[in-house]
Short mmCIF file of the C-alpha atoms (twelve columns), coordinates in Angstrom:
data_MODEL
# 
_entry.id   MODEL 
# 
loop_
_atom_site.group_PDB 
_atom_site.id 
_atom_site.type_symbol 
_atom_site.label_atom_id 
_atom_site.label_alt_id 
_atom_site.label_comp_id 
_atom_site.label_asym_id 
_atom_site.label_seq_id 
_atom_site.Cartn_x 
_atom_site.Cartn_y 
_atom_site.Cartn_z 
_atom_site.pdbx_PDB_model_num 
ATOM 1   C CA . GLN A 1   66.533 -40.552 -24.836 1 
ATOM 2   C CA . GLY A 2   66.887 -44.264 -24.639 1 
ATOM 3   C CA . LEU A 3   68.434 -43.932 -21.199 1 
ATOM 4   C CA . TYR A 4   65.705 -41.681 -19.975 1 
ATOM 5   C CA . GLU A 5   63.021 -44.235 -21.087 1 
ATOM 6   C CA . ALA A 6   64.887 -47.046 -19.366 1 
ATOM 7   C CA . VAL A 7   65.326 -45.180 -16.154 1 
ATOM 8   C CA . HIS A 8   61.546 -44.479 -16.191 1 
ATOM 9   C CA . ALA A 9   60.329 -47.908 -17.268 1 
ATOM 10  C CA . LYS A 10  62.410 -49.898 -14.865 1 
ATOM 11  C CA . ALA A 11  61.693 -47.312 -11.986 1 
ATOM 12  C CA . ALA A 12  65.495 -47.140 -11.489 1 
ATOM 13  C CA . HIS A 13  66.812 -45.684 -8.286  1 
ATOM 14  C CA . ALA A 14  70.205 -44.543 -9.859  1 
ATOM 15  C CA . LEU A 15  72.043 -44.603 -13.102 1 
ATOM 16  C CA . VAL A 16  75.614 -45.749 -13.279 1 
ATOM 17  C CA . LEU A 17  77.795 -44.139 -16.151 1 
ATOM 18  C CA . GLY A 18  81.452 -44.723 -17.092 1 
ATOM 19  C CA . ARG A 19  83.528 -41.489 -17.994 1 
ATOM 20  C CA . ARG A 20  86.003 -41.015 -20.775 1 
ATOM 21  C CA . ALA A 21  88.944 -39.947 -18.693 1 
ATOM 22  C CA . PRO A 22  91.004 -42.361 -16.508 1 
ATOM 23  C CA . ARG A 23  91.558 -41.832 -12.800 1 
ATOM 24  C CA . GLU A 24  95.133 -40.317 -13.241 1 
ATOM 25  C CA . GLY A 25  96.436 -38.453 -16.181 1 
ATOM 26  C CA . GLY A 26  94.425 -36.143 -18.457 1 
ATOM 27  C CA . ARG A 27  92.239 -36.002 -21.354 1 
ATOM 28  C CA . LEU A 28  90.822 -32.830 -22.596 1 
ATOM 29  C CA . VAL A 29  87.301 -34.237 -22.733 1 
ATOM 30  C CA . ARG A 30  86.771 -35.971 -19.438 1 
ATOM 31  C CA . LEU A 31  82.954 -36.573 -19.633 1 
ATOM 32  C CA . GLY A 32  81.313 -37.655 -22.739 1 
ATOM 33  C CA . ARG A 33  78.219 -35.901 -24.327 1 
ATOM 34  C CA . VAL A 34  75.654 -38.318 -22.853 1 
ATOM 35  C CA . ALA A 35  77.183 -38.014 -19.283 1 
ATOM 36  C CA . ARG A 36  77.080 -34.194 -19.497 1 
ATOM 37  C CA . ARG A 37  73.678 -34.104 -20.798 1 
ATOM 38  C CA . LEU A 38  72.464 -36.625 -17.949 1 
ATOM 39  C CA . LEU A 39  74.278 -34.553 -15.353 1 
ATOM 40  C CA . ARG A 40  72.377 -31.483 -16.433 1 
ATOM 41  C CA . SER A 41  68.991 -32.952 -16.452 1 
ATOM 42  C CA . LEU A 42  69.431 -35.597 -13.584 1 
ATOM 43  C CA . PRO A 43  66.276 -37.973 -14.102 1 
ATOM 44  C CA . VAL A 44  67.650 -39.958 -11.014 1 
ATOM 45  C CA . PRO A 45  70.894 -39.963 -9.121  1 
ATOM 46  C CA . ILE A 46  73.772 -40.431 -11.653 1 
ATOM 47  C CA . VAL A 47  76.833 -42.173 -10.625 1 
ATOM 48  C CA . VAL A 48  79.940 -41.516 -12.791 1 
ATOM 49  C CA . VAL A 49  82.836 -44.048 -12.662 1 
ATOM 50  C CA . PRO A 50  86.312 -43.704 -13.981 1 
ATOM 51  C CA . PRO A 51  86.830 -46.272 -16.904 1 
ATOM 52  C CA . ASP A 52  90.037 -47.839 -15.277 1 
ATOM 53  C CA . LEU A 53  88.442 -48.389 -11.771 1 
ATOM 54  C CA . GLY A 54  88.355 -52.111 -11.015 1 
ATOM 55  C CA . ALA A 55  86.001 -53.599 -8.261  1 
ATOM 56  C CA . ASP A 56  89.175 -54.480 -6.294  1 
ATOM 57  C CA . GLN A 57  90.446 -50.848 -6.524  1 
ATOM 58  C CA . LEU A 58  87.270 -49.463 -4.871  1 
ATOM 59  C CA . GLY A 59  88.225 -47.617 -1.506  1 
ATOM 60  C CA . SER A 60  87.703 -49.536 1.701   1 
ATOM 61  C CA . GLY A 61  86.793 -46.428 3.419   1 
ATOM 62  C CA . PRO A 62  83.477 -44.356 4.029   1 
ATOM 63  C CA . VAL A 63  80.921 -42.850 1.631   1 
ATOM 64  C CA . VAL A 64  81.989 -39.071 1.684   1 
ATOM 65  C CA . LEU A 65  78.861 -36.593 1.277   1 
ATOM 66  C CA . GLY A 66  79.794 -33.103 0.292   1 
ATOM 67  C CA . VAL A 67  77.141 -30.311 0.954   1 
ATOM 68  C CA . ASP A 68  76.911 -26.568 0.361   1 
ATOM 69  C CA . LEU A 69  74.203 -26.156 3.014   1 
ATOM 70  C CA . THR A 70  71.399 -25.577 0.396   1 
ATOM 71  C CA . GLU A 71  68.056 -27.342 0.532   1 
ATOM 72  C CA . SER A 72  69.170 -29.153 -2.890  1 
ATOM 73  C CA . CYS A 73  71.578 -31.215 -0.671  1 
ATOM 74  C CA . GLY A 74  68.782 -32.837 1.375   1 
ATOM 75  C CA . PRO A 75  68.082 -35.583 -1.174  1 
ATOM 76  C CA . ALA A 76  71.920 -36.230 -1.484  1 
ATOM 77  C CA . ALA A 77  72.061 -36.670 2.228   1 
ATOM 78  C CA . ALA A 78  69.385 -39.372 2.079   1 
ATOM 79  C CA . PHE A 79  70.751 -41.058 -0.940  1 
ATOM 80  C CA . ALA A 80  74.410 -41.103 0.665   1 
ATOM 81  C CA . ALA A 81  73.012 -42.592 3.825   1 
ATOM 82  C CA . ARG A 82  71.165 -45.346 1.936   1 
ATOM 83  C CA . VAL A 83  74.375 -46.252 0.001   1 
ATOM 84  C CA . ALA A 84  76.515 -46.203 3.106   1 
ATOM 85  C CA . THR A 85  74.090 -48.454 4.889   1 
ATOM 86  C CA . ALA A 86  73.769 -50.951 1.877   1 
ATOM 87  C CA . MET A 87  77.639 -50.998 1.651   1 
ATOM 88  C CA . ARG A 88  78.127 -51.313 5.311   1 
ATOM 89  C CA . ARG A 89  80.259 -48.185 5.277   1 
ATOM 90  C CA . SER A 90  80.551 -45.263 7.456   1 
ATOM 91  C CA . LEU A 91  79.278 -41.892 6.290   1 
ATOM 92  C CA . VAL A 92  81.343 -38.698 6.489   1 
ATOM 93  C CA . LEU A 93  79.580 -35.323 5.978   1 
ATOM 94  C CA . VAL A 94  81.845 -32.601 4.694   1 
ATOM 95  C CA . HIS A 95  81.374 -28.720 4.079   1 
ATOM 96  C CA . ALA A 96  83.966 -26.610 2.458   1 
ATOM 97  C CA . VAL A 97  84.373 -23.083 3.649   1 
ATOM 98  C CA . HIS A 98  85.899 -21.228 0.771   1 
ATOM 99  C CA . PRO A 99  87.259 -17.802 1.874   1 
ATOM 100 C CA . PRO A 100 87.558 -15.042 -0.708  1 
ATOM 101 C CA . ASP A 101 90.779 -13.999 -2.070  1 
ATOM 102 C CA . ARG A 102 92.524 -11.721 -0.016  1 
ATOM 103 C CA . GLY A 103 92.688 -8.135  -1.135  1 
ATOM 104 C CA . PRO A 104 96.098 -6.387  -1.513  1 
ATOM 105 C CA . TYR A 105 95.371 -3.813  1.229   1 
ATOM 106 C CA . VAL A 106 93.964 -6.012  3.959   1 
ATOM 107 C CA . PRO A 107 95.985 -5.954  7.038   1 
ATOM 108 C CA . SER A 108 96.923 -9.378  8.197   1 
ATOM 109 C CA . ASP A 109 95.098 -9.011  11.689  1 
ATOM 110 C CA . VAL A 110 91.956 -7.985  9.960   1 
ATOM 111 C CA . TRP A 111 92.359 -10.919 7.430   1 
ATOM 112 C CA . ASP A 112 92.948 -13.402 10.148  1 
ATOM 113 C CA . HIS A 113 89.894 -12.242 12.121  1 
ATOM 114 C CA . THR A 114 87.856 -12.498 8.993   1 
ATOM 115 C CA . ILE A 115 88.798 -16.113 8.205   1 
ATOM 116 C CA . LEU A 116 88.119 -17.139 11.715  1 
ATOM 117 C CA . HIS A 117 84.812 -15.471 11.635  1 
ATOM 118 C CA . LEU A 118 83.954 -17.078 8.245   1 
ATOM 119 C CA . ARG A 119 85.142 -20.596 9.489   1 
ATOM 120 C CA . ASP A 120 83.105 -20.269 12.778  1 
ATOM 121 C CA . HIS A 121 80.023 -19.074 10.859  1 
ATOM 122 C CA . GLY A 122 80.458 -22.007 8.457   1 
ATOM 123 C CA . GLU A 123 80.774 -24.521 11.277  1 
ATOM 124 C CA . ARG A 124 77.610 -23.331 13.032  1 
ATOM 125 C CA . ALA A 125 75.535 -23.257 9.763   1 
ATOM 126 C CA . PHE A 126 76.922 -26.671 8.917   1 
ATOM 127 C CA . GLU A 127 75.695 -28.238 12.240  1 
ATOM 128 C CA . ARG A 128 72.308 -26.610 11.986  1 
ATOM 129 C CA . TRP A 129 71.937 -27.894 8.223   1 
ATOM 130 C CA . ALA A 130 73.000 -31.445 9.216   1 
ATOM 131 C CA . ASP A 131 70.719 -31.440 12.453  1 
ATOM 132 C CA . HIS A 132 67.752 -30.055 10.269  1 
ATOM 133 C CA . HIS A 133 68.204 -32.812 7.598   1 
ATOM 134 C CA . HIS A 134 68.749 -35.655 10.186  1 
ATOM 135 C CA . VAL A 135 71.973 -36.735 8.638   1 
ATOM 136 C CA . GLY A 136 73.205 -39.678 10.583  1 
ATOM 137 C CA . ALA A 137 76.894 -39.229 9.593   1 
ATOM 138 C CA . THR A 138 79.523 -41.065 11.667  1 
ATOM 139 C CA . GLU A 139 81.537 -37.882 11.287  1 
ATOM 140 C CA . ARG A 140 81.166 -34.242 10.407  1 
ATOM 141 C CA . VAL A 141 84.033 -32.265 8.935   1 
ATOM 142 C CA . THR A 142 84.425 -28.733 8.103   1 
ATOM 143 C CA . LEU A 143 87.430 -27.859 5.876   1 
ATOM 144 C CA . GLU A 144 88.758 -24.718 4.393   1 
ATOM 145 C CA . GLY A 145 89.313 -24.396 0.594   1 
ATOM 146 C CA . PRO A 146 87.708 -24.934 -2.788  1 
ATOM 147 C CA . PRO A 147 85.057 -27.620 -2.500  1 
ATOM 148 C CA . VAL A 148 86.421 -29.887 -5.339  1 
ATOM 149 C CA . GLN A 149 89.970 -29.983 -4.049  1 
ATOM 150 C CA . VAL A 150 88.725 -30.214 -0.212  1 
ATOM 151 C CA . LEU A 151 86.373 -33.204 -1.170  1 
ATOM 152 C CA . THR A 152 88.783 -35.066 -3.438  1 
ATOM 153 C CA . GLY A 153 91.737 -34.698 -0.826  1 
ATOM 154 C CA . LEU A 154 89.724 -35.925 1.953   1 
ATOM 155 C CA . ALA A 155 88.302 -38.804 0.034   1 
ATOM 156 C CA . ARG A 156 91.853 -39.931 -0.947  1 
ATOM 157 C CA . GLU A 157 93.031 -39.393 2.758   1 
ATOM 158 C CA . ARG A 158 90.128 -41.522 4.014   1 
ATOM 159 C CA . ASP A 159 90.307 -44.174 1.097   1 
ATOM 160 C CA . ALA A 160 86.639 -43.344 0.483   1 
ATOM 161 C CA . CYS A 161 84.500 -45.626 -1.753  1 
ATOM 162 C CA . MET A 162 82.250 -43.014 -3.196  1 
ATOM 163 C CA . LEU A 163 81.727 -39.319 -3.290  1 
ATOM 164 C CA . VAL A 164 78.229 -37.894 -3.115  1 
ATOM 165 C CA . THR A 165 76.885 -34.493 -3.784  1 
ATOM 166 C CA . GLY A 166 73.740 -32.629 -4.474  1 
ATOM 167 C CA . SER A 167 72.893 -30.568 -7.679  1 
ATOM 168 C CA . ARG A 168 71.625 -27.114 -8.101  1 
ATOM 169 C CA . GLU A 169 70.372 -27.829 -11.784 1 
ATOM 170 C CA . LEU A 170 71.938 -24.729 -13.334 1 
ATOM 171 C CA . GLY A 171 70.176 -23.278 -16.224 1 
ATOM 172 C CA . GLY A 172 71.849 -22.563 -19.604 1 
ATOM 173 C CA . VAL A 173 72.826 -19.133 -18.562 1 
ATOM 174 C CA . GLU A 174 74.023 -19.944 -15.208 1 
ATOM 175 C CA . ARG A 175 76.204 -22.710 -16.714 1 
ATOM 176 C CA . LEU A 176 78.123 -20.075 -18.659 1 
ATOM 177 C CA . PHE A 177 79.185 -18.435 -15.469 1 
ATOM 178 C CA . LEU A 178 79.126 -20.888 -12.654 1 
ATOM 179 C CA . SER A 179 80.461 -24.536 -12.556 1 
ATOM 180 C CA . SER A 180 78.761 -27.379 -11.132 1 
ATOM 181 C CA . LEU A 181 80.404 -29.207 -8.108  1 
ATOM 182 C CA . GLY A 182 78.813 -32.488 -9.149  1 
ATOM 183 C CA . SER A 183 80.105 -32.189 -12.876 1 
ATOM 184 C CA . GLU A 184 83.564 -31.204 -11.819 1 
ATOM 185 C CA . LEU A 185 83.785 -33.934 -9.451  1 
ATOM 186 C CA . ALA A 186 82.360 -36.417 -11.735 1 
ATOM 187 C CA . ALA A 187 85.036 -35.221 -14.395 1 
ATOM 188 C CA . SER A 188 88.119 -35.234 -12.284 1 
ATOM 189 C CA . SER A 189 87.605 -37.632 -9.262  1 
ATOM 190 C CA . PRO A 190 89.599 -40.890 -8.997  1 
ATOM 191 C CA . LEU A 191 86.576 -42.627 -7.384  1 
ATOM 192 C CA . PRO A 192 82.857 -43.067 -8.176  1 
ATOM 193 C CA . VAL A 193 80.842 -39.713 -7.808  1 
ATOM 194 C CA . ALA A 194 77.062 -39.690 -7.389  1 
ATOM 195 C CA . VAL A 195 75.185 -36.554 -8.279  1 
ATOM 196 C CA . VAL A 196 71.708 -36.432 -6.744  1 
ATOM 197 C CA . PRO A 197 68.940 -34.332 -8.127  1 
ATOM 198 C CA . PRO A 198 67.197 -31.791 -5.723  1 
ATOM 199 C CA . ARG A 199 63.818 -33.400 -6.016  1 
# 
């Protein structure tokens, strides 16, 4: 409650939190209770930082913005652009196309055609979304695979300084069946992750 009051009293633009788990290696509990609660309610953008990340270990590359093409990512795009400008870094906009699991009786030529169609449709939808939201990214990248792996892989490859994503603000029942991309990234990423509320 004290953090909520401080955020509102100071009209904070973001809140930076440390997490429990180091960049490499594992802990069963990767985010503490306060971080999990704040990521669920998101009074402002929350930036989660690994406890063993020193200032000299911050990546020298771009800010990476991961989007799922929903309206909830619009504010994340604006936040990522402001951070990239303030840090004098480029902004890389990323969309992960995650194809369904291949069924056991799907012929390979049908499967290949389906994947090409999904990728093409995903790329066109991505371009429309980015144009609609006026995202001034230096680069737009569409990759295939699970979003958490795609984003962390690209961030490592580019030596990114921060990952940014939006939040769908899942309700209690939804959280039982769906995971939050922002929470998963915040719990596992080796670099700072900003999760931005949709409003």
